[in-house]
Amino acid sequence: MCGICGIYNLGGAPVDRDLLGRMNDTMVHRGPDGSGLFADGGIGLGHRRLAIIDLHTGEQPMATEDGRLQVVFNGEIYNFLELKKELEGCGHRFHSHSDTEVLLHGYRQWGESFVDRLRGMFAIALWDAPNRKLLLLRDRAGKKPLYYHFDGKRLVFGSELKALLANDTVSREMDPAALDAYCSFGYVPSPLSIFRSVRKLPPAHLAVCTSKGMTQRKYWDLDMSSEPGTVDEARAIAELQEVFDEAVRLRMISDVPLGAFLSGGVDSSAVVASMALQGDGTPVRTAAIGFEEKRFNELEFASIVATRYATDHSEFVVRPEALDIIERLVWHFDEPFADSSAVPTWYVSQMARKKVTVALSGDGGDETFAGYVKRYSMNRMEDGLRQNIPEFIRRGLFGPLSHVYPGADFLPRPLRLKAFLRNLSLPLDQAYFRDMSFYFKPEEKRRLYTPDFAAQVGQGQAQSVLGAHFAANSNADPVTRVQYVDIKSYLPEDILVKVDRMSMAHSLEVRAPILDHKVMEFAARLPSALKLRGQESKYIFKKINENRLSADILYRKKQGFCVPLDAWLRGELRGLAQDVLFSGGLDERFNRVYVQQLWNGHQGGRQNNGTQLWGLMMFGLWQRQFGGR
């Protein structure tokens, strides 16, 4: 795990080595074990190293013997030993034991298609000197980030946005479409960044930059466009067990101490069980986070798994005074980011790093195996009703009724008739957009935005980001379609961003076995009923773990990695939020009267507006630090 950056002057003007060094040094937290620079004419590459594999000869940038190829790389290639053996059979000679060298020889042997053979998480920059060609590549699921700025004459890139901002010529003018998306989702989705002049390379994409310009293409996708036929359940369970255990086993290769996050939920518990059963007998090091508020606390369940597998277990309780880290969180995210579970992710990463350098996690289980049971079940029920109720009734009756029916967000979703009626009046993709607008719904944004900003962003910009993913998948099964969009949006833009930034803030590498592309491809080939069966989510994934985990781990109600925002914003966090929202100068794009109404309703206990207020506060703190205008 590392940080990478670089500059490519297409016209051949020499790279400013001092600037390249400053860019590299912004990411020292991603790679405290060493740094390296390569500059030759118009190309410059930088690397910060967190040493995991081949501690003594894995320095980067790394070159072929003849110097014709150079590479910097953030991540891990888990099948590098297999690829190395294959390449040696083709006549290639290796001079290190690192996975990085496999990239150089793989490109020389297979060209750009070498990426198809990689099994891992990565952001790669590879310089082909004879062809004056720079390749940028990002892993399939989007675990490793890659930002870039391209103005037609120069390409600047980095693992983090702050590396690009070390260059004063990169403008900090905000992108209205990005801010609009943030106000809906709490994150800025690829390919957008919060700044107009910077973009993110999307997951599973390869970019090629030459003197003629820059092109991009998608090199991989999940095939979820049609519902599979009937499969033998017992055989599917056995095959999934094998591919999952293999994914865990590959991620246990490390030359430094290794452990796991253990929340007490199904996914992390399954990973820990697999590690313990495949290990050498040494106790797995595990780390868990809890809260004083019982309904947010899962420590008792983490303890059950830790006891069963005799792990070397550590626990930490997050209390409100721990919120003094918030401004540090903002700095590490680079862009506005509102997922409050970043707070416990920070602390579990900090705690794990005291014992290990690498931690396995259960990330991706909900998206891969349909774990969001409430949302997916409602998607299925609503879509079934859409097919049986004429459109003129849905749009002409349910839509208007939803506008006058009182809100009841405190009730379980099936009883929230306002949201239910509104969703029924809309197509699946538009209803999904409303579901995923956790912070501000479209009608709320009309109240939040000033008239000038509302006119600037127009209608439907944020929705179009998700719409592109819906358009790429025509599966008739609503759960499968929504899963696909989650995998393309919520997973890489929220979940994986959170884990990457919070773990790298502590120089900790996190590996996610469930997001091995072979596991994801296997799950994609399964019928929806083997993932969401009735009201039972992750059906088949739970089945493969019935002999490894107790029923109170597998079949209890899903809890989620949540924090008590509403209470915090009425208590210890109230002063900071009030200062940012009202004393610190709320952004002129937002309607102060509406924000005051949200605040008064929340502080008076009449409403729970913690999510919206947190999102606005995190944006305000980001703007203070990064000066977006």
C-alpha positions as a printed Julia matrix, in Angstrom:
629×3 Matrix{Float64}:
   0.0     0.0     0.0
   1.39    3.34   -0.98
   0.76    6.71   -2.57
   1.65    7.59   -6.15
   1.8    10.81   -8.15
   3.21   12.1   -11.4
   3.45   14.74  -14.11
   3.5    14.24  -17.87
   4.28   17.26  -20.06
   3.05   16.11  -23.45
   5.29   18.54  -25.31
   8.41   17.23  -23.61
   9.17   20.22  -21.35
  11.26   19.07  -18.35
   9.3    18.16  -15.24
   9.8    20.39  -12.2
  11.43   17.89   -9.83
  10.87   20.12   -6.8
   7.15   20.25   -7.53
   7.07   16.48   -7.99
   8.73   16.11   -4.59
   6.18   18.42   -2.94
   3.35   16.44   -4.47
   4.86   13.22   -3.17
   5.39   14.6     0.33
   1.69   15.46    0.77
   1.06   11.71    1.03
   3.68   10.68    3.58
   0.92    9.08    5.7
   0.22    6.66    2.83
   3.83    5.58    2.71
   6.02    6.36    5.73
   8.63    3.69    4.94
  10.3     5.42    2.01
   9.94    7.64   -1.02
  11.23    7.7    -4.57
  11.18    9.98   -7.6
  11.87    9.45  -11.29
  12.15   12.38  -13.7
  13.32   12.23  -17.29
  12.42   15.04  -19.65
   8.65   15.44  -19.77
   7.77   12.57  -17.42
   7.99   12.44  -13.64
   6.77    9.73  -11.25
   6.62    9.81   -7.45
   6.02    7.12   -4.86
   5.54    6.9    -1.1
   6.05    3.39    0.26
   4.31    1.4     2.96
   6.39   -1.77    2.86
   4.3    -4.97    2.9
   5.89   -7.43    0.45
   9.63   -7.75   -0.28
  10.72   -5.26    2.35
  14.28   -4.88    1.04
  14.11   -4.79   -2.77
  10.65   -3.46   -3.56
  11.48    0.24   -3.88
   9.67    2.37   -6.45
   9.67    3.83   -9.01
  10.81    0.5   -10.45
  12.27    0.06  -13.92
  13.1    -2.77  -16.28
  16.8    -3.52  -16.68
  17.0    -1.47  -19.85
  15.11    1.46  -18.31
  12.51    1.47  -21.09
   9.63    0.9   -18.68
   9.01    2.62  -15.32
   6.17    1.98  -12.88
   4.72    3.31   -9.62
   1.96    1.36   -7.98
  -0.38    1.62   -4.99
  -1.96   -1.61   -3.76
  -1.31   -5.34   -3.86
  -1.36   -7.99   -6.6
  -2.42  -11.15   -4.77
  -1.68  -13.57   -7.62
   1.78  -12.16   -8.35
   3.56  -15.43   -7.58
   1.4   -17.25  -10.12
   1.99  -14.54  -12.73
   5.71  -14.49  -11.99
   5.95  -18.23  -12.63
   4.07  -17.86  -15.91
   6.3   -14.98  -17.03
   9.47  -16.86  -16.1
   8.19  -19.65  -18.32
   8.06  -17.07  -21.13
  11.72  -16.18  -20.58
  11.47  -13.19  -18.26
  14.11  -12.77  -15.53
  13.19  -11.23  -12.17
  15.49   -9.33   -9.83
  13.19   -8.87   -6.82
  10.5   -10.73   -4.92
   7.94   -7.92   -5.19
   4.59   -7.83   -6.94
   5.62   -4.54   -8.56
   8.11   -6.18  -10.89
   5.36   -8.46  -12.21
   3.63   -5.36  -13.61
   6.65   -4.4   -15.71
   7.19   -7.85  -17.17
   3.44   -8.4   -17.56
   3.1    -5.26  -19.66
   6.12   -6.21  -21.76
   4.65   -9.66  -22.41
   0.93   -8.9   -22.83
   0.69   -5.17  -23.48
  -2.25   -3.26  -22.03
  -4.2    -6.51  -21.57
  -1.9    -7.43  -18.67
  -4.45   -5.73  -16.41
  -6.95   -8.51  -17.19
  -4.68  -10.99  -15.4
  -4.28   -9.0   -12.2
  -6.07  -10.16   -9.07
  -5.83   -7.43   -6.51
  -6.38   -3.81   -5.58
  -4.36   -1.2    -7.39
  -3.77    2.21   -8.88
  -0.93    1.97  -11.38
   1.04    4.47  -13.44
   3.29    2.83  -16.04
   5.6     4.8   -18.35
   6.46    3.28  -21.74
   9.44    5.4   -22.82
   9.91    4.14  -26.41
   6.28    4.97  -27.19
   6.13    8.09  -24.99
   3.0     6.57  -23.46
   1.72    6.79  -19.91
  -0.83    4.25  -18.66
  -3.05    4.88  -15.64
  -5.07    1.94  -14.3
  -7.49    1.48  -11.41
  -8.69   -1.79   -9.89
 -12.04   -3.35  -10.71
 -13.95   -2.52   -7.51
 -12.36    0.89   -6.97
 -10.48    0.19   -3.75
  -7.49    2.38   -4.67
  -8.09    6.03   -5.7
  -6.61    7.99   -8.61
  -7.19   11.7    -9.29
  -5.95   13.54  -12.38
  -5.86   16.98  -14.0
  -5.5    17.17  -17.79
  -5.55   20.42  -19.74
  -4.52   19.05  -23.14
  -0.86   19.87  -22.63
  -0.07   18.37  -19.25
  -1.33   15.49  -17.14
  -0.95   15.65  -13.35
  -2.14   12.72  -11.21
  -2.04   11.39   -7.68
  -3.54    8.96   -5.19
  -4.99   11.9    -3.31
  -6.37   15.24   -4.41
  -4.0    17.13   -2.13
  -1.07   15.91   -4.22
  -2.5    17.73   -7.25
  -3.25   20.83   -5.17
   0.47   21.16   -4.4
   0.54   22.64   -7.9
  -0.79   26.21   -7.77
  -1.96   26.07  -11.38
  -4.67   23.49  -10.51
  -7.79   25.62  -10.01
  -9.91   25.29   -6.88
 -13.12   26.4    -8.56
 -15.89   24.1    -7.39
 -17.89   22.0    -9.83
 -21.61   22.75   -9.29
 -22.58   19.24  -10.42
 -20.21   17.74   -7.84
 -21.61   19.88   -5.02
 -25.14   18.99   -6.09
 -24.27   15.28   -5.98
 -22.68   15.72   -2.55
 -25.86   17.31   -1.2
 -27.77   14.21   -2.32
 -25.38   11.38   -1.48
 -22.82   12.78    0.96
 -19.98   12.04   -1.46
 -18.75   13.18   -4.88
 -19.08   10.33   -7.43
 -16.59    9.46  -10.18
 -15.64   10.77  -12.63
 -16.4    14.09  -10.91
 -14.3    15.7    -8.23
 -15.29   18.69   -6.14
 -13.08   20.85   -8.38
 -13.88   21.47  -12.04
 -10.26   21.05  -13.08
  -9.79   17.6   -11.5
 -11.38   14.26  -12.32
 -11.24   10.76  -10.85
 -10.41    7.75  -12.98
 -13.44    5.46  -12.47
 -13.02    1.91  -11.16
 -12.12   -0.76  -13.75
 -10.82    1.87  -16.17
  -7.56    2.29  -18.04
  -6.36    5.66  -19.34
  -3.68    6.13  -22.0
  -1.89    9.45  -22.43
   0.46   10.18  -25.35
   1.61   13.32  -27.12
  -1.66   13.16  -29.07
  -3.9    13.37  -25.99
  -5.65   11.18  -23.45
  -8.19    8.38  -23.87
 -10.01    6.11  -21.42
 -11.73    2.75  -21.64
 -13.44    0.32  -19.3
 -11.55   -2.98  -19.13
 -13.94   -4.98  -16.88
 -17.54   -5.15  -15.78
 -19.81   -7.47  -13.84
 -22.26   -9.31  -16.07
 -25.54   -8.86  -14.2
 -27.66   -7.95  -17.22
 -29.85  -11.06  -17.12
 -31.18  -13.27  -14.35
 -29.39  -16.67  -14.27
 -31.37  -19.86  -14.59
 -31.86  -22.44  -11.86
 -28.68  -23.6   -10.16
 -27.99  -26.49   -7.82
 -27.95  -24.85   -4.39
 -25.71  -27.4    -2.67
 -23.16  -27.16   -5.47
 -23.27  -23.36   -5.43
 -22.65  -23.34   -1.67
 -19.62  -25.61   -2.03
 -18.18  -23.57   -4.9
 -18.68  -20.26   -3.11
 -17.0   -21.65   -0.01
 -13.97  -22.55   -2.09
 -13.65  -19.25   -3.93
 -14.21  -17.22   -0.75
 -11.61  -19.15    1.25
  -9.15  -18.78   -1.61
  -9.71  -15.01   -1.64
  -9.03  -14.87    2.1
  -5.96  -17.1     1.81
  -4.41  -14.95   -0.92
  -4.84  -11.87    1.26
  -2.99  -13.48    4.15
   0.31  -13.24    2.24
   2.36  -10.56    3.97
   5.89   -9.9     5.2
   4.54   -7.72    8.05
   2.05   -8.34   10.92
  -1.5    -9.03    9.71
  -4.92   -9.01   11.4
  -8.58   -8.16   10.8
 -11.4    -5.76   11.6
 -14.14   -7.53   13.55
 -17.45   -5.7    13.87
 -19.53   -8.69   14.96
 -21.51   -8.58   11.73
 -21.74  -11.44    9.24
 -19.08  -10.3     6.79
 -16.17   -9.45    9.07
 -16.95  -12.48   11.25
 -16.83  -14.75    8.18
 -13.45  -13.31    7.19
 -12.02  -13.86   10.69
 -13.36  -17.43   10.78
 -11.77  -18.2     7.41
  -8.45  -16.69    8.51
  -8.42  -18.71   11.72
  -9.25  -21.97    9.94
  -6.6   -21.46    7.25
  -3.86  -19.98    9.42
  -0.82  -21.56   11.02
  -2.31  -21.64   14.51
  -1.14  -18.19   15.54
  -4.12  -16.25   16.97
  -5.64  -13.81   14.49
  -5.27  -10.24   15.71
  -8.7    -8.56   15.69
  -9.93   -5.04   16.43
 -13.49   -3.92   17.24
 -15.22   -0.58   17.85
 -18.29    0.14   19.97
 -20.38    2.98   21.37
 -21.83    3.81   24.78
 -25.31    3.95   23.22
 -26.47    0.32   23.27
 -28.42    0.38   20.0
 -25.24    1.34   18.15
 -22.96   -1.09   19.98
 -21.98   -4.51   18.53
 -19.05   -5.31   20.81
 -20.81   -8.26   22.46
 -21.17   -9.96   19.08
 -17.57   -9.25   18.1
 -16.56  -10.81   21.42
 -18.52  -14.0    20.62
 -16.51  -14.51   17.42
 -13.23  -13.52   19.07
 -13.82  -16.06   21.85
 -14.8   -18.86   19.48
 -11.64  -18.47   17.42
  -9.37  -17.42   20.32
  -8.26  -14.25   18.56
  -5.88  -11.66   19.99
  -8.74   -9.19   20.42
  -8.77   -5.43   21.12
 -11.8    -3.19   21.7
 -12.37    0.57   21.82
 -15.5     2.53   22.77
 -16.01    5.76   20.78
 -17.28    8.54   23.05
 -18.38   12.04   22.04
 -15.1    13.61   23.18
 -13.44   11.55   20.46
 -14.94   14.01   17.97
 -11.9    16.25   18.25
 -10.57   14.29   15.28
 -13.22   15.62   12.88
 -11.04   18.3    11.29
  -8.31   15.71   10.72
 -10.85   13.51    8.98
 -11.74   16.36    6.67
  -8.09   16.85    5.71
  -7.65   13.2     4.83
 -10.75   13.01    2.62
  -9.69   15.96    0.4
 -13.27   16.32   -0.84
 -16.49   16.9     1.1
 -17.46   13.55    2.61
 -20.37   13.06    4.99
 -20.51    9.37    5.93
 -20.31    9.66    9.72
 -19.13    6.06   10.09
 -15.75    7.49    9.11
 -15.39    8.31   12.83
 -15.39    4.7    14.09
 -13.42    3.64   10.99
 -10.71    6.11   12.02
 -10.53    4.62   15.51
 -10.63    0.96   14.48
  -7.8     1.69   12.02
  -5.82    3.51   14.68
  -6.28    0.65   17.14
  -5.46   -2.06   14.58
  -2.26   -0.25   13.51
  -0.84   -0.62   17.01
  -0.54   -4.37   16.37
  -0.56   -4.89   12.59
   0.31   -3.24    9.28
  -2.31   -5.15    7.26
  -5.95   -5.79    8.22
  -8.59   -7.83    6.38
 -12.14   -6.51    6.36
 -15.65   -7.61    5.39
 -16.28   -4.7     3.02
 -18.42   -5.48   -0.01
 -20.62   -8.18    1.51
 -23.78   -6.1     1.49
 -23.44   -5.1    -2.16
 -22.2    -8.47   -3.44
 -24.71  -10.66   -1.59
 -27.72   -8.29   -1.23
 -27.26   -7.42    2.42
 -29.31   -4.22    2.56
 -32.41   -6.22    3.4
 -34.83   -3.36    4.14
 -33.96   -1.39    1.05
 -33.71   -4.36   -1.33
 -36.93   -5.92   -0.03
 -38.76   -2.65   -0.55
 -37.28   -2.28   -4.04
 -38.65   -5.72   -4.89
 -42.09   -5.08   -3.4
 -42.44   -1.63   -4.96
 -41.38   -2.85   -8.37
 -43.86   -5.7    -8.19
 -46.64   -3.2    -7.52
 -45.43   -0.99  -10.38
 -45.9    -3.9   -12.77
 -49.5    -4.45  -11.65
 -50.83   -0.92  -11.12
 -51.46    1.17  -14.23
 -49.07    4.07  -14.67
 -51.86    6.68  -14.83
 -52.94    5.63  -11.32
 -49.42    5.57   -9.94
 -48.48    8.95  -11.36
 -51.89   10.59  -11.23
 -52.96    9.44   -7.76
 -49.99    8.2    -5.72
 -47.71   11.07   -6.71
 -50.1    13.86   -5.6
 -51.03   11.91   -2.43
 -47.35   11.67   -1.46
 -47.11   15.46   -1.48
 -49.9    15.91    1.07
 -49.33   12.82    3.22
 -47.36   13.7     6.39
 -43.81   12.47    6.7
 -43.0     9.8     9.29
 -39.3     9.09    9.02
 -39.29    7.62   12.53
 -41.39    4.66   11.35
 -40.14    1.5     9.62
 -39.95    2.09    5.89
 -43.04    0.0     4.92
 -45.11    2.28    7.18
 -43.72    5.52    5.76
 -46.6     6.0     3.35
 -45.3     9.34    2.09
 -42.06    7.78    0.83
 -43.83    4.61   -0.28
 -46.41    6.46   -2.38
 -43.76    8.73   -3.87
 -41.62    5.76   -4.89
 -44.57    3.94   -6.45
 -45.3     6.96   -8.62
 -41.76    6.85  -10.05
 -39.77    4.39  -12.2
 -37.26    2.19  -10.36
 -34.23    4.35  -11.2
 -35.84    7.56   -9.94
 -37.14    5.86   -6.79
 -33.65    4.47   -6.15
 -32.18    7.97   -6.51
 -34.55    9.19   -3.79
 -33.63    6.26   -1.55
 -29.93    7.0    -1.93
 -30.36   10.74   -1.36
 -29.62   10.24    2.33
 -28.9    13.92    2.95
 -31.29   16.06    0.9
 -34.13   14.88   -1.36
 -34.75   16.86   -4.57
 -37.55   18.93   -3.01
 -35.35   19.64    0.03
 -32.51   20.79   -2.19
 -34.87   23.28   -3.79
 -35.24   24.81   -0.33
 -31.55   24.48    0.54
 -30.18   26.13   -2.61
 -30.36   29.82   -3.36
 -32.22   30.62   -6.6
 -28.96   31.4    -8.41
 -27.35   28.08   -7.46
 -30.52   26.12   -8.19
 -30.56   27.62  -11.69
 -26.88   26.81  -12.1
 -27.22   23.1   -11.32
 -30.58   22.64  -13.04
 -32.69   19.51  -12.62
 -31.49   15.93  -12.42
 -27.69   16.32  -12.55
 -27.08   14.18   -9.48
 -29.63   11.61  -10.65
 -27.92   11.31  -14.04
 -24.81    9.88  -12.35
 -26.81    6.89  -11.12
 -28.91    6.81  -14.27
 -25.85    5.94  -16.35
 -25.34    2.81  -14.24
 -29.01    1.84  -14.52
 -28.78    2.23  -18.28
 -25.87   -0.23  -18.35
 -27.94   -3.01  -16.76
 -31.31   -4.16  -18.1
 -31.95   -7.07  -15.71
 -35.67   -7.46  -15.06
 -35.01   -8.37  -11.43
 -35.1    -5.1    -9.4
 -32.81   -6.37   -6.65
 -30.11   -7.36   -9.12
 -30.35   -4.02  -10.94
 -30.08   -2.08   -7.7
 -27.19   -4.27   -6.53
 -25.34   -3.48   -9.74
 -25.81    0.27   -9.27
 -24.7     0.0    -5.61
 -21.54   -1.8    -6.74
 -20.86    0.95   -9.28
 -21.65    3.93   -7.04
 -22.25    3.6    -3.29
 -19.57    0.94   -2.79
 -16.58    2.62   -4.52
 -17.57    6.24   -3.85
 -18.6     5.96   -0.2
 -17.65    2.69    1.49
 -14.25    2.19   -0.12
 -13.3     5.88    0.02
 -14.02    5.86    3.74
 -11.94    2.75    4.38
  -9.02    3.82    2.17
  -8.65    7.31    3.65
  -9.18    6.35    7.28
  -6.85    3.35    7.14
  -4.15    5.19    5.18
  -4.33    8.04    7.68
  -2.74    5.49   10.04
  -0.5     3.84    7.43
  -2.63    0.69    7.59
  -3.36   -1.49    4.57
  -6.9    -2.92    4.44
  -7.72   -5.91    2.22
 -11.29   -6.96    1.34
 -11.61  -10.65    0.32
 -15.29  -10.37   -0.62
 -14.29   -7.81   -3.27
 -11.96  -10.24   -4.98
 -13.27  -10.08   -8.54
 -13.62  -13.86   -8.69
 -15.94  -13.77   -5.65
 -17.9   -10.9    -7.19
 -18.19  -12.66  -10.54
 -19.35  -15.87   -8.88
 -22.03  -14.01   -6.93
 -23.13  -12.17  -10.09
 -23.85  -15.53  -11.75
 -26.21  -16.58   -8.95
 -29.97  -16.01   -9.16
 -31.29  -13.23   -6.98
 -33.19  -15.72   -4.79
 -29.9   -17.19   -3.55
 -28.89  -13.76   -2.26
 -32.16  -12.28   -1.01
 -34.6   -15.06   -0.1
 -37.79  -13.57    1.26
 -36.61  -11.32    4.08
 -33.32  -13.18    4.55
 -30.4   -11.25    3.09
 -27.04  -12.78    2.09
 -28.77  -16.16    2.03
 -26.01  -18.17    0.38
 -23.17  -16.34    2.13
 -24.74  -17.18    5.47
 -25.15  -20.78    4.37
 -21.43  -21.23    3.73
 -20.77  -19.98    7.26
 -23.34  -22.0     9.22
 -20.66  -24.42   10.4
 -18.32  -21.57   11.33
 -20.51  -18.95   13.01
 -23.36  -19.18   15.5
 -26.95  -18.27   14.65
 -26.81  -15.13   16.81
 -24.11  -13.82   14.48
 -25.62  -15.01   11.19
 -29.32  -14.46   11.71
 -29.74  -11.51   14.04
 -31.16   -8.24   12.77
 -28.72   -6.23   10.65
 -27.31   -3.36   12.67
 -24.98   -1.4    10.4
 -21.92    0.7    11.25
 -23.85    3.73   12.54
 -23.08    6.57   14.93
 -25.45    8.54   17.23
 -25.4    11.75   15.19
 -28.67   13.17   16.45
 -27.55   13.03   20.08
 -24.04   14.28   19.32
 -25.38   17.33   17.48
 -27.57   18.21   20.48
 -24.66   17.61   22.85
 -20.9    17.7    22.56
 -20.89   18.52   18.84
 -23.39   21.34   19.06
 -20.84   24.12   19.52
 -18.7    23.13   16.55
 -21.7    22.69   14.28
 -23.18   26.03   15.31
 -19.89   27.78   14.66
 -19.44   26.24   11.2
 -23.04   26.73   10.08
 -23.7    30.18   11.45
 -20.56   31.93   12.69
 -18.1    30.64   10.13
 -19.97   31.92    7.09
 -22.19   29.33    5.46
 -21.52   29.01    1.75
 -23.43   31.58   -0.27
 -24.97   28.83   -2.39
 -27.12   27.74    0.56
 -30.28   29.33    1.94
 -29.49   30.43    5.5
 -33.14   30.64    6.51
 -33.74   26.99    5.62
 -30.57   25.87    7.41
 -31.7    27.78   10.51
 -35.05   25.99   10.34
 -33.28   22.62   10.22
 -31.17   23.63   13.2
 -34.06   24.94   15.3
 -36.2    21.87   14.58
 -33.36   19.58   15.58
 -32.29   21.4    18.72
 -35.93   21.72   19.83
 -36.37   17.96   19.55
 -39.24   18.3    17.1
 -37.21   16.72   14.27
 -34.1    14.59   13.83
 -32.07   16.51   11.26
 -28.69   15.2    12.34
 -27.82   13.69    8.97
 -28.5    16.92    7.05
 -26.74   19.13    9.6
 -23.73   16.83    9.7
 -23.49   16.94    5.91
 -23.57   20.74    5.87
 -21.07   20.95    8.71
 -18.62   18.6     6.99
 -18.88   20.66    3.81
 -18.23   23.86    5.79
 -15.18   22.35    7.49
 -13.89   21.15    4.13
 -14.32   24.6     2.61
 -12.37   26.17    5.48
  -9.44   23.82    4.89
  -9.37   23.55    1.11
 -10.73   26.93    0.07
 -13.12   25.73   -2.61
 -14.85   28.66   -4.23
